[in-house]
Amino acid sequence: MTVPLQTRQGLSSSWLADVDLARIVQAVGTPVFVYSAEQLRRNLDRVQAAAAAAGLQDRVELYIPFFPNSNPHLLATCREAGAGILLQVPAEYKLLRTHGFEKFIVSPGHVSDDEIAFWADTGCPTFLSSLDEISYALQANAPLIGARIDSLNSGKPGVKLDELGRLAQLVADYDRDLDCFEVYCGSGNTCDDMIEVIKTLFSMFKKHFPHVQAVNFAGGHGFSYTEWEEDAKHFNWHTYLGALRQIMEDMKIPDHVRFMFEPARDMLADTGALVLSLKRSIISNPVANIVVTDGSRMLMPSAQLRDRRHNVTFLDGRMQEITADEGQWAAIRGRTILRHDYLLPGEYWVPDGVDAESFMAVFDVGVYCATQHMEFLNVPPAAEVLIDETGEANLVTARGDEFDKWRHLLPAKQPLPLSI
Ligand SMILES: Cc1ncc(COP(=O)(O)O)c(C=O)c1O
């Protein structure tokens, strides 16, 4: 069979082409997540340049979500670029403080009173997701009152649209103003969708919360996993922020109101690639053709869950890309016995020449991949390597060793304390 047109591009359209993969694999083995600080810098610069072009550089604030990647060494680039970090749980705050991060906002989901008190003590703007939680923050006299609004009326945490009048009344009852609100509007939206969302948020501002200091547009800015070229993959911030400027003027949004954004996918997805070893030549049986890798679906669980077709390429034992025109379609298996242990949904085009000495790279794994995986059915988690902006490769997360699954197992049974 001859290579289908849409699979022709490969390594050369990624920063990974300039990385000495042979050295990394020799040093830390596979599977390994490789990240590029330079790519993250480019992604942040793209937004900051678009904000400047729209004359909004002093009003646009970026807060990159920590939970979709969670490696402070990679996210250090955000800190250096002046971007803050969006947090979700207290441990993230404690960890990032030890890494020198200071600029945070918090979107914690639904939480206990104790956790609301924790965040109030930090002074970080916190977006609470129900009237009940906001009521507690008001009673506790939290320094800032923030609300997370679910504009889709979905199952995600957030004050629902029908509750906005009650929210405004609740805050007024305590003689306070809402300081800021964050609006969830789904993920993977087009630029046109997101421009419509701007109008929705500004209408909420005008109708219910005209005294907030900041409007938080959250995430949802689309990123294409199936495109190869950078321009085609990324959200068009230039058009988007230009439209924001226009709508802001048309709707007479006051000059002091700041605009927050929490993009994860568009900032982080193409900063990461996953490199796997192949363990055998393709297995062909009456049911399927199978590529056997040393990965597992738990390295990137949302690919299967969301039916996400990440781009991939295959490399030979010397890390040269295999570009043969002939090949076959095959499923990409992980290394456990589990029936559903396929790394990626569907089948992928595998060129002739791929064999037990080969490697495979999966692109755009900088979000919701290493952050979600763990030792899975006794297979240890992968290493993480960061290529810094000088091109130097550093190990930033050690590979779990073969006994990782049992790292907390006690050598002997330990009686529980008798008095509880
Ligand atoms: C509160 C919040 N902010 C930002 C994001 C990032 O969204 P995206 O990856 O669509 O940019 C998410 C994703 O779930 C989120 O829940």
GROMACS .gro file of C-alpha atoms and ligand atoms in nm:
model
  436
    1MET     CA    1   0.000   0.000   0.000
    2THR     CA    2   0.125   0.355  -0.073
    3VAL     CA    3   0.137   0.630   0.191
    4PRO     CA    4  -0.190   0.829   0.213
    5LEU     CA    5  -0.139   1.200   0.141
    6GLN     CA    6  -0.242   1.334   0.479
    7THR     CA    7   0.032   1.143   0.660
    8ARG     CA    8   0.323   1.274   0.454
    9GLN     CA    9   0.448   1.543   0.691
   10GLY     CA   10   0.655   1.447   0.991
   11LEU     CA   11   0.946   1.532   1.216
   12SER     CA   12   1.066   1.831   1.012
   13SER     CA   13   0.760   2.037   1.111
   14SER     CA   14   0.844   2.001   1.483
   15TRP     CA   15   1.115   2.134   1.716
   16LEU     CA   16   1.183   1.765   1.786
   17ALA     CA   17   1.380   1.752   1.458
   18ASP     CA   18   1.660   1.953   1.627
   19VAL     CA   19   1.676   1.738   1.940
   20ASP     CA   20   1.948   1.474   1.989
   21LEU     CA   21   1.698   1.196   2.058
   22ALA     CA   22   1.962   0.922   2.041
   23ARG     CA   23   2.143   1.082   2.335
   24ILE     CA   24   1.824   1.124   2.538
   25VAL     CA   25   1.708   0.768   2.479
   26GLN     CA   26   2.053   0.633   2.558
   27ALA     CA   27   2.064   0.833   2.882
   28VAL     CA   28   1.711   0.779   3.016
   29GLY     CA   29   1.552   0.508   2.801
   30THR     CA   30   1.189   0.502   2.684
   31PRO     CA   31   0.908   0.586   2.723
   32VAL     CA   32   1.017   0.946   2.770
   33PHE     CA   33   0.826   1.274   2.745
   34VAL     CA   34   1.045   1.542   2.585
   35TYR     CA   35   0.949   1.909   2.631
   36SER     CA   36   1.066   2.225   2.457
   37ALA     CA   37   1.093   2.545   2.664
   38GLU     CA   38   1.151   2.735   2.340
   39GLN     CA   39   0.817   2.619   2.198
   40LEU     CA   40   0.641   2.729   2.515
   41ARG     CA   41   0.812   3.068   2.488
   42ARG     CA   42   0.694   3.097   2.125
   43ASN     CA   43   0.337   3.015   2.228
   44LEU     CA   44   0.338   3.274   2.509
   45ASP     CA   45   0.499   3.534   2.282
   46ARG     CA   46   0.224   3.478   2.024
   47VAL     CA   47  -0.043   3.584   2.274
   48GLN     CA   48   0.158   3.868   2.419
   49ALA     CA   49   0.235   4.006   2.070
   50ALA     CA   50  -0.136   3.985   1.979
   51ALA     CA   51  -0.226   4.172   2.301
   52ALA     CA   52   0.026   4.444   2.217
   53ALA     CA   53  -0.107   4.471   1.859
   54ALA     CA   54  -0.457   4.522   2.000
   55GLY     CA   55  -0.325   4.786   2.244
   56LEU     CA   56  -0.419   4.560   2.536
   57GLN     CA   57  -0.074   4.469   2.670
   58ASP     CA   58  -0.148   4.626   3.009
   59ARG     CA   59  -0.489   4.461   3.042
   60VAL     CA   60  -0.434   4.106   2.916
   61GLU     CA   61  -0.311   3.864   3.184
   62LEU     CA   62  -0.217   3.504   3.110
   63TYR     CA   63  -0.250   3.234   3.376
   64ILE     CA   64  -0.136   2.896   3.244
   65PRO     CA   65  -0.319   2.603   3.411
   66PHE     CA   66  -0.084   2.382   3.614
   67PHE     CA   67  -0.293   2.064   3.628
   68PRO     CA   68  -0.265   1.979   3.255
   69ASN     CA   69   0.115   1.955   3.267
   70SER     CA   70   0.233   1.995   3.628
   71ASN     CA   71   0.606   2.009   3.563
   72PRO     CA   72   0.740   2.324   3.736
   73HIS     CA   73   1.063   2.308   3.534
   74LEU     CA   74   0.872   2.348   3.207
   75LEU     CA   75   0.635   2.609   3.349
   76ALA     CA   76   0.932   2.819   3.467
   77THR     CA   77   0.920   2.967   3.115
   78CYS     CA   78   0.575   3.111   3.198
   79ARG     CA   79   0.712   3.276   3.510
   80GLU     CA   80   1.002   3.425   3.312
   81ALA     CA   81   0.758   3.560   3.051
   82GLY     CA   82   0.550   3.731   3.323
   83ALA     CA   83   0.258   3.488   3.296
   84GLY     CA   84   0.092   3.356   3.612
   85ILE     CA   85  -0.026   3.005   3.694
   86LEU     CA   86  -0.380   2.874   3.740
   87LEU     CA   87  -0.403   2.641   4.041
   88GLN     CA   88  -0.656   2.381   4.144
   89VAL     CA   89  -0.539   2.216   4.471
   90PRO     CA   90  -0.334   2.347   4.768
   91ALA     CA   91  -0.041   2.107   4.701
   92GLU     CA   92   0.017   2.282   4.367
   93TYR     CA   93   0.046   2.616   4.547
   94LYS     CA   94   0.285   2.476   4.809
   95LEU     CA   95   0.503   2.308   4.546
   96LEU     CA   96   0.519   2.605   4.310
   97ARG     CA   97   0.611   2.843   4.592
   98THR     CA   98   0.920   2.630   4.653
   99HIS     CA   99   1.005   2.674   4.283
  100GLY     CA  100   0.987   3.055   4.305
  101PHE     CA  101   0.641   3.108   4.151
  102GLU     CA  102   0.438   3.394   4.298
  103LYS     CA  103   0.160   3.491   4.057
  104PHE     CA  104  -0.147   3.270   4.086
  105ILE     CA  105  -0.520   3.250   4.041
  106VAL     CA  106  -0.725   2.954   4.161
  107SER     CA  107  -1.012   2.760   4.008
  108PRO     CA  108  -1.062   2.481   4.261
  109GLY     CA  109  -1.385   2.310   4.151
  110HIS     CA  110  -1.622   2.233   4.441
  111VAL     CA  111  -1.436   2.243   4.773
  112SER     CA  112  -1.479   2.236   5.151
  113ASP     CA  113  -1.497   2.540   5.379
  114ASP     CA  114  -1.144   2.457   5.501
  115GLU     CA  115  -1.008   2.476   5.151
  116ILE     CA  116  -1.187   2.804   5.083
  117ALA     CA  117  -1.022   2.937   5.402
  118PHE     CA  118  -0.682   2.809   5.279
  119TRP     CA  119  -0.712   3.001   4.954
  120ALA     CA  120  -0.847   3.313   5.128
  121ASP     CA  121  -0.532   3.313   5.345
  122THR     CA  122  -0.306   3.304   5.038
  123GLY     CA  123  -0.478   3.614   4.896
  124CYS     CA  124  -0.492   3.452   4.549
  125PRO     CA  125  -0.801   3.544   4.341
  126THR     CA  126  -1.018   3.232   4.370
  127PHE     CA  127  -1.311   3.142   4.148
  128LEU     CA  128  -1.567   2.949   4.354
  129SER     CA  129  -1.821   2.732   4.177
  130SER     CA  130  -2.150   2.750   4.370
  131LEU     CA  131  -2.363   3.000   4.561
  132ASP     CA  132  -2.302   2.794   4.874
  133GLU     CA  133  -1.924   2.819   4.847
  134ILE     CA  134  -1.935   3.191   4.767
  135SER     CA  135  -2.166   3.240   5.064
  136TYR     CA  136  -1.903   3.081   5.292
  137ALA     CA  137  -1.627   3.303   5.148
  138LEU     CA  138  -1.846   3.608   5.220
  139GLN     CA  139  -1.915   3.494   5.577
  140ALA     CA  140  -1.540   3.434   5.628
  141ASN     CA  141  -1.472   3.784   5.494
  142ALA     CA  142  -1.233   3.654   5.226
  143PRO     CA  143  -1.026   3.942   5.084
  144LEU     CA  144  -1.138   3.877   4.725
  145ILE     CA  145  -1.466   3.730   4.606
  146GLY     CA  146  -1.453   3.547   4.274
  147ALA     CA  147  -1.708   3.327   4.098
  148ARG     CA  148  -1.672   3.061   3.834
  149ILE     CA  149  -1.969   3.061   3.596
  150ASP     CA  150  -2.063   2.766   3.376
  151SER     CA  151  -2.195   2.933   3.062
  152LEU     CA  152  -2.285   2.594   2.912
  153ASN     CA  153  -2.505   2.487   3.206
  154SER     CA  154  -2.300   2.165   3.190
  155GLY     CA  155  -2.187   1.913   3.450
  156LYS     CA  156  -1.867   2.114   3.513
  157PRO     CA  157  -1.843   2.300   3.843
  158GLY     CA  158  -1.974   2.655   3.812
  159VAL     CA  159  -2.258   2.886   3.909
  160LYS     CA  160  -2.529   2.823   3.650
  161LEU     CA  161  -2.668   3.092   3.422
  162ASP     CA  162  -3.007   3.098   3.597
  163GLU     CA  163  -2.831   3.174   3.926
  164LEU     CA  164  -2.654   3.494   3.821
  165GLY     CA  165  -2.924   3.724   3.963
  166ARG     CA  166  -2.909   3.541   4.297
  167LEU     CA  167  -2.529   3.562   4.294
  168ALA     CA  168  -2.541   3.939   4.244
  169GLN     CA  169  -2.795   3.967   4.529
  170LEU     CA  170  -2.592   3.742   4.760
  171VAL     CA  171  -2.281   3.957   4.723
  172ALA     CA  172  -2.484   4.275   4.768
  173ASP     CA  173  -2.637   4.131   5.090
  174TYR     CA  174  -2.286   4.130   5.239
  175ASP     CA  175  -2.227   4.481   5.113
  176ARG     CA  176  -1.950   4.353   4.888
  177ASP     CA  177  -1.879   4.356   4.516
  178LEU     CA  178  -1.775   4.056   4.315
  179ASP     CA  179  -1.406   4.118   4.238
  180CYS     CA  180  -1.381   3.898   3.932
  181PHE     CA  181  -1.564   3.622   3.749
  182GLU     CA  182  -1.441   3.335   3.533
  183VAL     CA  183  -1.658   3.179   3.265
  184TYR     CA  184  -1.622   2.822   3.144
  185CYS     CA  185  -1.722   2.790   2.780
  186GLY     CA  186  -1.602   2.440   2.679
  187SER     CA  187  -1.283   2.334   2.503
  188GLY     CA  188  -1.154   2.331   2.147
  189ASN     CA  189  -1.355   2.634   2.034
  190THR     CA  190  -1.290   2.814   1.705
  191CYS     CA  191  -1.188   3.178   1.696
  192ASP     CA  192  -1.543   3.275   1.586
  193ASP     CA  193  -1.692   3.077   1.879
  194MET     CA  194  -1.460   3.250   2.122
  195ILE     CA  195  -1.543   3.593   1.981
  196GLU     CA  196  -1.912   3.520   2.049
  197VAL     CA  197  -1.814   3.424   2.405
  198ILE     CA  198  -1.656   3.770   2.453
  199LYS     CA  199  -1.997   3.925   2.389
  200THR     CA  200  -2.162   3.685   2.635
  201LEU     CA  201  -1.911   3.773   2.908
  202PHE     CA  202  -1.937   4.145   2.855
  203SER     CA  203  -2.318   4.118   2.866
  204MET     CA  204  -2.288   3.939   3.203
  205PHE     CA  205  -2.056   4.214   3.318
  206LYS     CA  206  -2.302   4.486   3.219
  207LYS     CA  207  -2.615   4.313   3.346
  208HIS     CA  208  -2.500   4.157   3.672
  209PHE     CA  209  -2.146   4.250   3.779
  210PRO     CA  210  -2.053   4.601   3.655
  211HIS     CA  211  -1.807   4.653   3.945
  212VAL     CA  212  -1.569   4.361   3.886
  213GLN     CA  213  -1.202   4.446   3.845
  214ALA     CA  214  -1.131   4.158   3.608
  215VAL     CA  215  -1.314   3.932   3.366
  216ASN     CA  216  -1.163   3.586   3.326
  217PHE     CA  217  -1.221   3.422   2.986
  218ALA     CA  218  -1.074   3.087   3.112
  219GLY     CA  219  -0.958   2.836   2.846
  220GLY     CA  220  -1.125   2.674   2.548
  221HIS     CA  221  -0.910   2.830   2.273
  222GLY     CA  222  -0.894   2.565   2.002
  223PHE     CA  223  -0.575   2.379   1.911
  224SER     CA  224  -0.565   2.134   1.619
  225TYR     CA  225  -0.393   1.803   1.695
  226THR     CA  226  -0.416   1.685   1.334
  227GLU     CA  227  -0.244   1.978   1.162
  228TRP     CA  228   0.135   1.971   1.128
  229GLU     CA  229   0.231   2.336   1.071
  230GLU     CA  230   0.247   2.572   1.367
  231ASP     CA  231   0.024   2.843   1.219
  232ALA     CA  232  -0.248   2.592   1.134
  233LYS     CA  233  -0.235   2.422   1.474
  234HIS     CA  234  -0.271   2.730   1.690
  235PHE     CA  235  -0.558   2.956   1.788
  236ASN     CA  236  -0.563   3.293   1.611
  237TRP     CA  237  -0.495   3.524   1.905
  238HIS     CA  238  -0.438   3.819   1.676
  239THR     CA  239  -0.791   3.812   1.535
  240TYR     CA  240  -0.940   3.721   1.873
  241LEU     CA  241  -0.780   3.998   2.078
  242GLY     CA  242  -0.841   4.249   1.797
  243ALA     CA  243  -1.211   4.155   1.817
  244LEU     CA  244  -1.203   4.180   2.197
  245ARG     CA  245  -1.070   4.535   2.170
  246GLN     CA  246  -1.348   4.631   1.927
  247ILE     CA  247  -1.627   4.468   2.130
  248MET     CA  248  -1.492   4.624   2.449
  249GLU     CA  249  -1.514   4.968   2.289
  250ASP     CA  250  -1.856   4.904   2.136
  251MET     CA  251  -1.994   4.782   2.470
  252LYS     CA  252  -1.819   5.058   2.666
  253ILE     CA  253  -1.633   4.831   2.908
  254PRO     CA  254  -1.449   5.062   3.152
  255ASP     CA  255  -1.073   5.107   3.109
  256HIS     CA  256  -0.975   4.967   3.449
  257VAL     CA  257  -1.122   4.618   3.380
  258ARG     CA  258  -0.849   4.358   3.321
  259PHE     CA  259  -0.887   4.050   3.103
  260MET     CA  260  -0.758   3.713   3.220
  261PHE     CA  261  -0.704   3.405   3.003
  262GLU     CA  262  -0.623   3.049   3.108
  263PRO     CA  263  -0.525   2.865   2.788
  264ALA     CA  264  -0.375   2.520   2.844
  265ARG     CA  265  -0.391   2.326   2.517
  266ASP     CA  266  -0.289   2.614   2.293
  267MET     CA  267   0.007   2.704   2.515
  268LEU     CA  268   0.128   2.360   2.617
  269ALA     CA  269   0.017   2.084   2.377
  270ASP     CA  270   0.294   2.123   2.119
  271THR     CA  271   0.563   2.172   2.384
  272GLY     CA  272   0.571   1.794   2.441
  273ALA     CA  273   0.646   1.475   2.245
  274LEU     CA  274   0.640   1.117   2.370
  275VAL     CA  275   0.915   0.883   2.249
  276LEU     CA  276   0.849   0.509   2.269
  277SER     CA  277   1.046   0.199   2.172
  278LEU     CA  278   0.899  -0.068   1.950
  279LYS     CA  279   0.939  -0.415   2.088
  280ARG     CA  280   0.872  -0.630   1.782
  281SER     CA  281   0.818  -0.609   1.410
  282ILE     CA  282   0.450  -0.554   1.327
  283ILE     CA  283   0.234  -0.846   1.440
  284SER     CA  284  -0.026  -0.931   1.178
  285ASN     CA  285  -0.303  -1.166   1.280
  286PRO     CA  286  -0.646  -1.233   1.129
  287VAL     CA  287  -0.795  -0.955   1.345
  288ALA     CA  288  -0.545  -0.667   1.318
  289ASN     CA  289  -0.196  -0.537   1.244
  290ILE     CA  290  -0.034  -0.435   1.570
  291VAL     CA  291   0.264  -0.214   1.656
  292VAL     CA  292   0.396  -0.328   1.995
  293THR     CA  293   0.534  -0.037   2.200
  294ASP     CA  294   0.669  -0.004   2.553
  295GLY     CA  295   0.403   0.260   2.628
  296SER     CA  296   0.058   0.221   2.778
  297ARG     CA  297  -0.271   0.399   2.726
  298MET     CA  298  -0.221   0.557   3.067
  299LEU     CA  299   0.065   0.769   2.931
  300MET     CA  300  -0.196   0.971   2.744
  301PRO     CA  301  -0.538   0.855   2.858
  302SER     CA  302  -0.738   1.138   2.706
  303ALA     CA  303  -0.634   1.044   2.350
  304GLN     CA  304  -0.861   0.739   2.367
  305LEU     CA  305  -1.120   0.906   2.585
  306ARG     CA  306  -1.160   1.202   2.349
  307ASP     CA  307  -1.087   1.004   2.028
  308ARG     CA  308  -0.794   1.238   1.963
  309ARG     CA  309  -0.574   1.164   1.659
  310HIS     CA  310  -0.229   1.285   1.762
  311ASN     CA  311   0.027   1.304   1.482
  312VAL     CA  312   0.304   1.041   1.502
  313THR     CA  313   0.622   0.948   1.322
  314PHE     CA  314   0.852   0.644   1.321
  315LEU     CA  315   1.231   0.650   1.360
  316ASP     CA  316   1.491   0.384   1.294
  317GLY     CA  317   1.749   0.258   1.544
  318ARG     CA  318   1.974   0.559   1.460
  319MET     CA  319   1.682   0.798   1.515
  320GLN     CA  320   1.644   0.875   1.147
  321GLU     CA  321   1.284   0.923   1.036
  322ILE     CA  322   1.147   0.631   0.834
  323THR     CA  323   0.981   0.779   0.527
  324ALA     CA  324   0.919   0.479   0.299
  325ASP     CA  325   0.621   0.529   0.065
  326GLU     CA  326   0.498   0.175   0.114
  327GLY     CA  327   0.349   0.059   0.442
  328GLN     CA  328   0.034  -0.055   0.617
  329TRP     CA  329  -0.226   0.053   0.870
  330ALA     CA  330  -0.182  -0.079   1.223
  331ALA     CA  331  -0.308  -0.027   1.576
  332ILE     CA  332  -0.062   0.108   1.835
  333ARG     CA  333  -0.053  -0.116   2.142
  334GLY     CA  334   0.072  -0.049   2.491
  335ARG     CA  335   0.264  -0.307   2.685
  336THR     CA  336  -0.004  -0.445   2.921
  337ILE     CA  337  -0.241  -0.736   2.870
  338LEU     CA  338  -0.547  -0.513   2.908
  339ARG     CA  339  -0.785  -0.543   2.614
  340HIS     CA  340  -0.808  -0.167   2.567
  341ASP     CA  341  -0.438  -0.089   2.606
  342TYR     CA  342  -0.403   0.102   2.279
  343LEU     CA  343  -0.211   0.428   2.301
  344LEU     CA  344  -0.406   0.604   2.032
  345PRO     CA  345  -0.753   0.561   1.882
  346GLY     CA  346  -0.795   0.378   1.552
  347GLU     CA  347  -0.515   0.274   1.320
  348TYR     CA  348  -0.203   0.461   1.211
  349TRP     CA  349  -0.003   0.445   0.888
  350VAL     CA  350   0.320   0.254   0.955
  351PRO     CA  351   0.585   0.274   0.680
  352ASP     CA  352   0.781  -0.032   0.571
  353GLY     CA  353   1.108  -0.065   0.758
  354VAL     CA  354   0.954  -0.021   1.103
  355ASP     CA  355   1.076  -0.311   1.316
  356ALA     CA  356   1.186  -0.415   1.664
  357GLU     CA  357   1.479  -0.166   1.654
  358SER     CA  358   1.254   0.131   1.576
  359PHE     CA  359   1.109   0.414   1.782
  360MET     CA  360   0.787   0.607   1.760
  361ALA     CA  361   0.726   0.974   1.848
  362VAL     CA  362   0.379   1.098   1.939
  363PHE     CA  363   0.340   1.474   1.900
  364ASP     CA  364   0.144   1.733   2.101
  365VAL     CA  365   0.147   1.554   2.435
  366GLY     CA  366   0.232   1.861   2.646
  367VAL     CA  367  -0.114   1.863   2.810
  368TYR     CA  368  -0.318   1.597   2.990
  369CYS     CA  369  -0.052   1.327   2.932
  370ALA     CA  370   0.240   1.295   3.176
  371THR     CA  371   0.023   1.475   3.429
  372GLN     CA  372  -0.236   1.198   3.427
  373HIS     CA  373  -0.023   0.888   3.409
  374MET     CA  374   0.096   0.675   3.692
  375GLU     CA  375   0.227   0.325   3.739
  376PHE     CA  376  -0.046   0.133   3.561
  377LEU     CA  377  -0.098  -0.242   3.595
  378ASN     CA  378   0.255  -0.244   3.743
  379VAL     CA  379   0.413  -0.064   3.444
  380PRO     CA  380   0.621   0.225   3.585
  381PRO     CA  381   0.567   0.589   3.475
  382ALA     CA  382   0.784   0.756   3.209
  383ALA     CA  383   1.075   0.996   3.247
  384GLU     CA  384   1.045   1.363   3.148
  385VAL     CA  385   1.325   1.558   2.978
  386LEU     CA  386   1.320   1.934   2.921
  387ILE     CA  387   1.511   2.098   2.636
  388ASP     CA  388   1.582   2.444   2.772
  389GLU     CA  389   1.605   2.759   2.563
  390THR     CA  390   1.980   2.711   2.506
  391GLY     CA  391   1.911   2.368   2.358
  392GLU     CA  392   2.045   2.177   2.658
  393ALA     CA  393   1.858   1.860   2.759
  394ASN     CA  394   1.792   1.801   3.131
  395LEU     CA  395   1.610   1.523   3.310
  396VAL     CA  396   1.321   1.685   3.503
  397THR     CA  397   1.129   1.377   3.619
  398ALA     CA  398   1.308   1.050   3.684
  399ARG     CA  399   1.158   0.733   3.540
  400GLY     CA  400   0.972   0.521   3.792
  401ASP     CA  401   1.184   0.214   3.854
  402GLU     CA  402   1.049  -0.135   3.799
  403PHE     CA  403   0.914  -0.144   4.155
  404ASP     CA  404   0.744   0.195   4.132
  405LYS     CA  405   0.402   0.042   4.190
  406TRP     CA  406   0.516  -0.076   4.531
  407ARG     CA  407   0.707   0.236   4.639
  408HIS     CA  408   0.484   0.282   4.944
  409LEU     CA  409   0.450  -0.086   5.027
  410LEU     CA  410   0.572  -0.156   5.379
  411PRO     CA  411   0.822  -0.439   5.428
  412ALA     CA  412   0.600  -0.586   5.701
  413LYS     CA  413   0.237  -0.543   5.802
  414GLN     CA  414   0.202  -0.254   6.046
  415PRO     CA  415  -0.072  -0.265   6.310
  416LEU     CA  416  -0.292   0.045   6.311
  417PRO     CA  417  -0.273   0.255   6.631
  418LEU     CA  418  -0.509   0.100   6.886
  419SER     CA  419  -0.660   0.427   7.007
  420ILE     CA  420  -0.840   0.606   6.728
  421LIG     C1  421  -1.070   2.632   3.482
  421LIG     C2  422  -1.001   2.592   3.356
  421LIG     N1  423  -0.921   2.680   3.296
  421LIG     C3  424  -0.853   2.649   3.184
  421LIG     C4  425  -0.865   2.524   3.125
  421LIG     C5  426  -0.785   2.497   3.003
  421LIG     O1  427  -0.863   2.482   2.891
  421LIG     P1  428  -0.801   2.462   2.745
  421LIG     O2  429  -0.713   2.342   2.751
  421LIG     O3  430  -0.923   2.443   2.663
  421LIG     O4  431  -0.725   2.586   2.711
  421LIG     C6  432  -0.949   2.427   3.184
  421LIG     C7  433  -0.964   2.295   3.125
  421LIG     O5  434  -1.035   2.208   3.171
  421LIG     C8  435  -1.019   2.462   3.303
  421LIG     O6  436  -1.102   2.375   3.363
   0.00000   0.00000   0.00000
